PDB file of C-alpha atoms in Angstrom:
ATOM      1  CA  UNK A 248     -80.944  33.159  37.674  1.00  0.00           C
ATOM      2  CA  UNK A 249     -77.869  34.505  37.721  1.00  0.00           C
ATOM      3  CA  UNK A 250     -74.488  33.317  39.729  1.00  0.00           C
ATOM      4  CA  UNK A 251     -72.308  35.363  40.938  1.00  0.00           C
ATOM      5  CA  UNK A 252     -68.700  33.795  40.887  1.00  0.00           C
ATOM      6  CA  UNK A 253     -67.069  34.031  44.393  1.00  0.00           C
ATOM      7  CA  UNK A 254     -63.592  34.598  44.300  1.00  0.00           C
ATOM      8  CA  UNK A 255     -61.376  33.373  46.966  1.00  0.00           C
ATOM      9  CA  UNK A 256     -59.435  36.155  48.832  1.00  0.00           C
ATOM     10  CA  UNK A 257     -55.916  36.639  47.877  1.00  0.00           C
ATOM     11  CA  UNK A 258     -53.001  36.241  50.416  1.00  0.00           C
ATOM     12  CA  UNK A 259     -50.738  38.703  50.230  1.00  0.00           C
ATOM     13  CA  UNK A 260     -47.631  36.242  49.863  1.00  0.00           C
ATOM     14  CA  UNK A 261     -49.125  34.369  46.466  1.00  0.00           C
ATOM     15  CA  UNK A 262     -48.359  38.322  44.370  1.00  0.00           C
ATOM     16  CA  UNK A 263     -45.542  38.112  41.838  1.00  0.00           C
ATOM     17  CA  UNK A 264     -45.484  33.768  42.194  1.00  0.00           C
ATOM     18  CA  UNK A 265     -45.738  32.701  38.260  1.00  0.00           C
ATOM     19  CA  UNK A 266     -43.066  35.820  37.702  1.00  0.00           C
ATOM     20  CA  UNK A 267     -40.613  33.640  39.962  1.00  0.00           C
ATOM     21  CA  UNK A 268     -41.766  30.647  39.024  1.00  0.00           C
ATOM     22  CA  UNK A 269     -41.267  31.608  35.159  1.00  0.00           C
ATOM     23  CA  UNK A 270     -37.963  33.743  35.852  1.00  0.00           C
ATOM     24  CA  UNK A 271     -36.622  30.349  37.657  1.00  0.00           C
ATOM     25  CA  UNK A 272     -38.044  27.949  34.730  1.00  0.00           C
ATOM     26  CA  UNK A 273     -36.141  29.898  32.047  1.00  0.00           C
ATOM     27  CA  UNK A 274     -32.760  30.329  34.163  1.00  0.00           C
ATOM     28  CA  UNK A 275     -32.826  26.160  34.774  1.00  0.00           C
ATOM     29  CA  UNK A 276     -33.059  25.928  30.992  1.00  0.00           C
ATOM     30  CA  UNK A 277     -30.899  28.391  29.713  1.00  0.00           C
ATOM     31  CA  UNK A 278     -28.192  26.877  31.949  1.00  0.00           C
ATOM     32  CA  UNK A 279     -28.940  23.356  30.057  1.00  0.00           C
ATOM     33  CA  UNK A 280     -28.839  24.865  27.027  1.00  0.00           C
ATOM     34  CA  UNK A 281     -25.434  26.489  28.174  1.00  0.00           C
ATOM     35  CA  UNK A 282     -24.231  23.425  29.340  1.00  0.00           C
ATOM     36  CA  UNK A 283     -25.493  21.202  26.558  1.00  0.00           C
ATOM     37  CA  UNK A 284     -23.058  23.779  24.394  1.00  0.00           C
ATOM     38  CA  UNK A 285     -20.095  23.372  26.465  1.00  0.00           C
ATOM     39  CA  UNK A 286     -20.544  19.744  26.231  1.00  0.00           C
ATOM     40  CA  UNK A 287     -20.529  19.755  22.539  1.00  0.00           C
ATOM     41  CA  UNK A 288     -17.870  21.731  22.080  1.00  0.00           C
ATOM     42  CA  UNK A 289     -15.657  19.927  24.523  1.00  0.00           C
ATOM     43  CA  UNK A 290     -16.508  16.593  22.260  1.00  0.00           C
ATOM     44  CA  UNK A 291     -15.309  18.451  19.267  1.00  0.00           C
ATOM     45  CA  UNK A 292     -12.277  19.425  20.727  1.00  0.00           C
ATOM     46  CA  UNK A 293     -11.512  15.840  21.766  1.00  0.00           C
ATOM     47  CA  UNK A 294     -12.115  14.446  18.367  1.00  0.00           C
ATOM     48  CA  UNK A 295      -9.388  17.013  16.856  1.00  0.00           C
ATOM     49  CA  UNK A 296      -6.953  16.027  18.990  1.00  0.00           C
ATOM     50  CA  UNK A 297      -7.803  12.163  18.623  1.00  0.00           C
ATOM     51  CA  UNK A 298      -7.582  13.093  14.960  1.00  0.00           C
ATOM     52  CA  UNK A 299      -4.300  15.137  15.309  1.00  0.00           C
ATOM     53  CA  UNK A 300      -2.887  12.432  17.687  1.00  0.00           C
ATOM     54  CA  UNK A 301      -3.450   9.448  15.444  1.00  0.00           C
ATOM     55  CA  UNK A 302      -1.726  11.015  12.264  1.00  0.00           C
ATOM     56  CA  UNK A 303       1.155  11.610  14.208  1.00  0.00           C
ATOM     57  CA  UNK A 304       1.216   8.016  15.360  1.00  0.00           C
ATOM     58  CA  UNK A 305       0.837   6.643  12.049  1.00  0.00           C
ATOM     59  CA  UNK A 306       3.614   9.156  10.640  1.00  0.00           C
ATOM     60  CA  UNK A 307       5.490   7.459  12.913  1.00  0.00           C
ATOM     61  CA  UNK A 308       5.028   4.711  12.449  1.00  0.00           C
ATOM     62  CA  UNK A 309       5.458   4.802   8.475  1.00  0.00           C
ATOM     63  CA  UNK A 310       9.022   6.615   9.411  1.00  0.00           C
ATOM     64  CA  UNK A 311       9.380   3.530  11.640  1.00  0.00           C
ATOM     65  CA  UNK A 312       8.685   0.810   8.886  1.00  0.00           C
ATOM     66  CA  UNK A 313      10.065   2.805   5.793  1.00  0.00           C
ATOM     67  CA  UNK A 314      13.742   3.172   7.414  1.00  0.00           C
ATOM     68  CA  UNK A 315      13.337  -1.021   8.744  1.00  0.00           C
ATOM     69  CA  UNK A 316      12.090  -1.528   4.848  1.00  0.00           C
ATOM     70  CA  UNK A 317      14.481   0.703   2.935  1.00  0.00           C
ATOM     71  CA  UNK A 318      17.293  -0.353   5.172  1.00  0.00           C
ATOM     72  CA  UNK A 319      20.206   0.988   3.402  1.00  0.00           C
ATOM     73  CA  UNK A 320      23.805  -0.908   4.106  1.00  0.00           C
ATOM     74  CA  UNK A 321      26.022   1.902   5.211  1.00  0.00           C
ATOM     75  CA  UNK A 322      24.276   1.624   8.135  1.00  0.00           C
ATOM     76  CA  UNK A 323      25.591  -1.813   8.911  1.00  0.00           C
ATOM     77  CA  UNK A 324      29.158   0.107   8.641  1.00  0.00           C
ATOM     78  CA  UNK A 325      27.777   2.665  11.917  1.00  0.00           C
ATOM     79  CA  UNK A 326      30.287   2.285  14.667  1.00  0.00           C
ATOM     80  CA  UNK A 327      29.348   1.301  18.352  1.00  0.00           C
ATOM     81  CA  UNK A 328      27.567   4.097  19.764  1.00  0.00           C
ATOM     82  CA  UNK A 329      27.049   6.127  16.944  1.00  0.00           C
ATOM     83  CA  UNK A 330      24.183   7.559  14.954  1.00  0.00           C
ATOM     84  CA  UNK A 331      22.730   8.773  11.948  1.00  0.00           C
ATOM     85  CA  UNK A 332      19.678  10.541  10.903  1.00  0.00           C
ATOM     86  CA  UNK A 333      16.416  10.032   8.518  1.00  0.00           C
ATOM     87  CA  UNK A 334      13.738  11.818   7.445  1.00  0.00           C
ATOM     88  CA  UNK A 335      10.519  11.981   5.355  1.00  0.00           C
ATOM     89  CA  UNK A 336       7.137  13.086   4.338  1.00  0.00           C
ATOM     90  CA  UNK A 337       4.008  11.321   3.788  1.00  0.00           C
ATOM     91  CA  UNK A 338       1.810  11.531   0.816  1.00  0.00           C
ATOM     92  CA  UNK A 339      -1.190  13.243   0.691  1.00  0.00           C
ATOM     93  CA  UNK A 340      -0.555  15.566   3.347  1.00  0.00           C
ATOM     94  CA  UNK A 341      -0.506  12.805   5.740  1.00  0.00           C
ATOM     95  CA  UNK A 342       2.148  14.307   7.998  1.00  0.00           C
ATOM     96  CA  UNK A 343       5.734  13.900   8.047  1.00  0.00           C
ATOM     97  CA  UNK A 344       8.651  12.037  10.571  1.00  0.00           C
ATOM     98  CA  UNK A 345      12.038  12.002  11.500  1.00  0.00           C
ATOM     99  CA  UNK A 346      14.182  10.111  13.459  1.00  0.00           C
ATOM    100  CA  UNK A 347      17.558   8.854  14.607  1.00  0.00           C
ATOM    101  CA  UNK A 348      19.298   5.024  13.995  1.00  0.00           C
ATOM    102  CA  UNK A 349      22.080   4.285  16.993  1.00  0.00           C
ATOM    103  CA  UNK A 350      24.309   1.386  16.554  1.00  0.00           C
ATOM    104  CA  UNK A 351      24.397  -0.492  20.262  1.00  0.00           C
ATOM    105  CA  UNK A 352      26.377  -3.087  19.477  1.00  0.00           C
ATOM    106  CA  UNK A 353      27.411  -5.701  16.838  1.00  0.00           C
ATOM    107  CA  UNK A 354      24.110  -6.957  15.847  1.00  0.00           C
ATOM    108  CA  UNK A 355      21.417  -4.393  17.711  1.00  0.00           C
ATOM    109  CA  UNK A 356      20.013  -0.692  16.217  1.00  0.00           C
ATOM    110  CA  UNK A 357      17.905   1.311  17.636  1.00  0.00           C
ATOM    111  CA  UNK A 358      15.693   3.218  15.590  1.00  0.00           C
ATOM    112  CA  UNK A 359      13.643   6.242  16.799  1.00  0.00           C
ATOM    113  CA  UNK A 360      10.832   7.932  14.869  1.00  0.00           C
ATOM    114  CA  UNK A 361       9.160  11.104  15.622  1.00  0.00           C
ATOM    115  CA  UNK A 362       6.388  11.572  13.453  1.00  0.00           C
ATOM    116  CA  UNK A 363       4.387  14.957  12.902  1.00  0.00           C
ATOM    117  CA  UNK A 364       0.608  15.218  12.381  1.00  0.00           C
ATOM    118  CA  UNK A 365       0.390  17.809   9.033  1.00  0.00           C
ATOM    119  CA  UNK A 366      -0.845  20.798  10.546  1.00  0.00           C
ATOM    120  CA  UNK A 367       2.124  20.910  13.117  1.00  0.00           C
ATOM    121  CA  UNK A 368       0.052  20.226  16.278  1.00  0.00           C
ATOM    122  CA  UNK A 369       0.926  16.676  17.869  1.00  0.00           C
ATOM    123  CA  UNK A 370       4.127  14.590  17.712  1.00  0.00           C
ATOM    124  CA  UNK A 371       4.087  10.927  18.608  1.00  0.00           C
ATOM    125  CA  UNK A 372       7.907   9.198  18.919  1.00  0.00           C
ATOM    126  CA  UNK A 373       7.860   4.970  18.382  1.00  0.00           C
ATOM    127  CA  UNK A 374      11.234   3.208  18.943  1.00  0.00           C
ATOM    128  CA  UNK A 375      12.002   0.061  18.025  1.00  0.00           C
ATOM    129  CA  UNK A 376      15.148  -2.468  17.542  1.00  0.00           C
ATOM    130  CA  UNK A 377      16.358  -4.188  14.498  1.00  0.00           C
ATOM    131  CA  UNK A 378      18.765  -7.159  14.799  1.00  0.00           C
ATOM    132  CA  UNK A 379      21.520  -7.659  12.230  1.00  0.00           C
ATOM    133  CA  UNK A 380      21.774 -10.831  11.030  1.00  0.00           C
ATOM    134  CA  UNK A 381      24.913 -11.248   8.293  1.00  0.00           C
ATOM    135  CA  UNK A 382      24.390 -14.841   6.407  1.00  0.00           C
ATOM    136  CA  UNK A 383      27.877 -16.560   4.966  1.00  0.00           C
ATOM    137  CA  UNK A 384      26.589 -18.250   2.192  1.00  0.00           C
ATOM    138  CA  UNK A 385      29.532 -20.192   0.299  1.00  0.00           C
ATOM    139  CA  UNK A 386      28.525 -21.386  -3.235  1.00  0.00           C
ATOM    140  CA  UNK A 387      31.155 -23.265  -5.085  1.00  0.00           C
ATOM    141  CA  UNK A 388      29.265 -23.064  -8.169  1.00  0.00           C
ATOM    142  CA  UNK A 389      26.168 -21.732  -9.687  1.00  0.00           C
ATOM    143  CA  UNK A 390      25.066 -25.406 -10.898  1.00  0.00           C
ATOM    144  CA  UNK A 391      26.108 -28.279  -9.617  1.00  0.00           C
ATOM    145  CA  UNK A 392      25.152 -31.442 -11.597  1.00  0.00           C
ATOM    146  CA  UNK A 393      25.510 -34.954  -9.930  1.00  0.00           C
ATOM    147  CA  UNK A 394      25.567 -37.788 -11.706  1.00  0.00           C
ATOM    148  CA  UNK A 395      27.271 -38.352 -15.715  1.00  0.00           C
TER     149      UNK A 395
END
C-alpha cells in the first residue's frame, strides 16, 4: 500500500516568489529600523538644544536679578539717555551674562541681559524695567520721648 504524493503542476509565474517576497520583507524593515534611528537621534538633538536654551535663559535671568539685587547707586547718577554696562559668570559652570542699564528718564531704567549657555552655543536676552523710587525721610531725632 503505498501512496504516491501528487504534486500540483507549477505555473511558471509562482518561480523566484518567497525571493521577492523575502527581499521586500527585509527592505520594509530595514527602512524602520532606519527611520526608528533618525527619529532617535532627532530627539537627542532636541533635548541639547532645550538643554542649551534653558541655561542661557536662566543666565539671564540671574544677570537680570543680580544687577536689580546688587543695584549699585552710581547708577541713580546715569544721565537721561545714557548707559552703562555689567557683566558676570555663574557658578558651577552654569553659563555666564552680560548686559546694558539705560537711564530713560527720572525714575525708569532699563536693564538688558544677555545670558550665555557655558559651552557657547545659545544666547537668550530678558529686559526688564526698574523704577526709582527716592524716599525723603526727615528725622528730627533718633528718640523722641513724650511725656516727663
Amino acid at each position: 500500500m503505498c501512496a504516491e504524493i501528487s504534486s500540483l503542476p507549477r505555473r511558471r509565474g509562482d518561480r523566484g516568489f518567497a525571493l521577492a517576497v523575502s527581499i521586500f520583507a527585509l527592505t520594509i524593515i530595514a527602512a524602520l529600523i532606519v527611520g526608528i534611528f533618525f527619529a532617535a537621534r532627532q530627539e537627542m538633538r532636541l533635548g541639547i538644544n532645550s538643554r542649551t536654551s534653558v541655561r542661557a535663559l536662566g543666565a539671564a535671568e540671574a544677570g537680570l536679578n543680580g544687577t536689580v539685587a546688587n543695584w549699585q547707586t552710581d547708577w541713580n547718577a546715569l544721565v537721561v539717555e545714557s548707559s552703562t554696562v555689567f557683566s558676570g559668570t555663574l557658578a558651577s559652570n552654569g553659563g555666564s551674562y552680560s548686559g546694558s542699564i539705560k537711564r530713560l528718564n527720572s525714575e525708569l531704567f532699563l536693564i538688558r541681559s544677555t545670558g550665555t549657555d557655558p559651552q557657547s552655543l545659545a544666547q537668550r536676552t530678558l529686559a526688564g524695567f526698574v523704577r526709582l523710587q527716592i524716599i525723603n525721610m526727615n528725622f528730627r531725632a533718633a528718640l523722641t520721648v513724650r511725656g516727663s
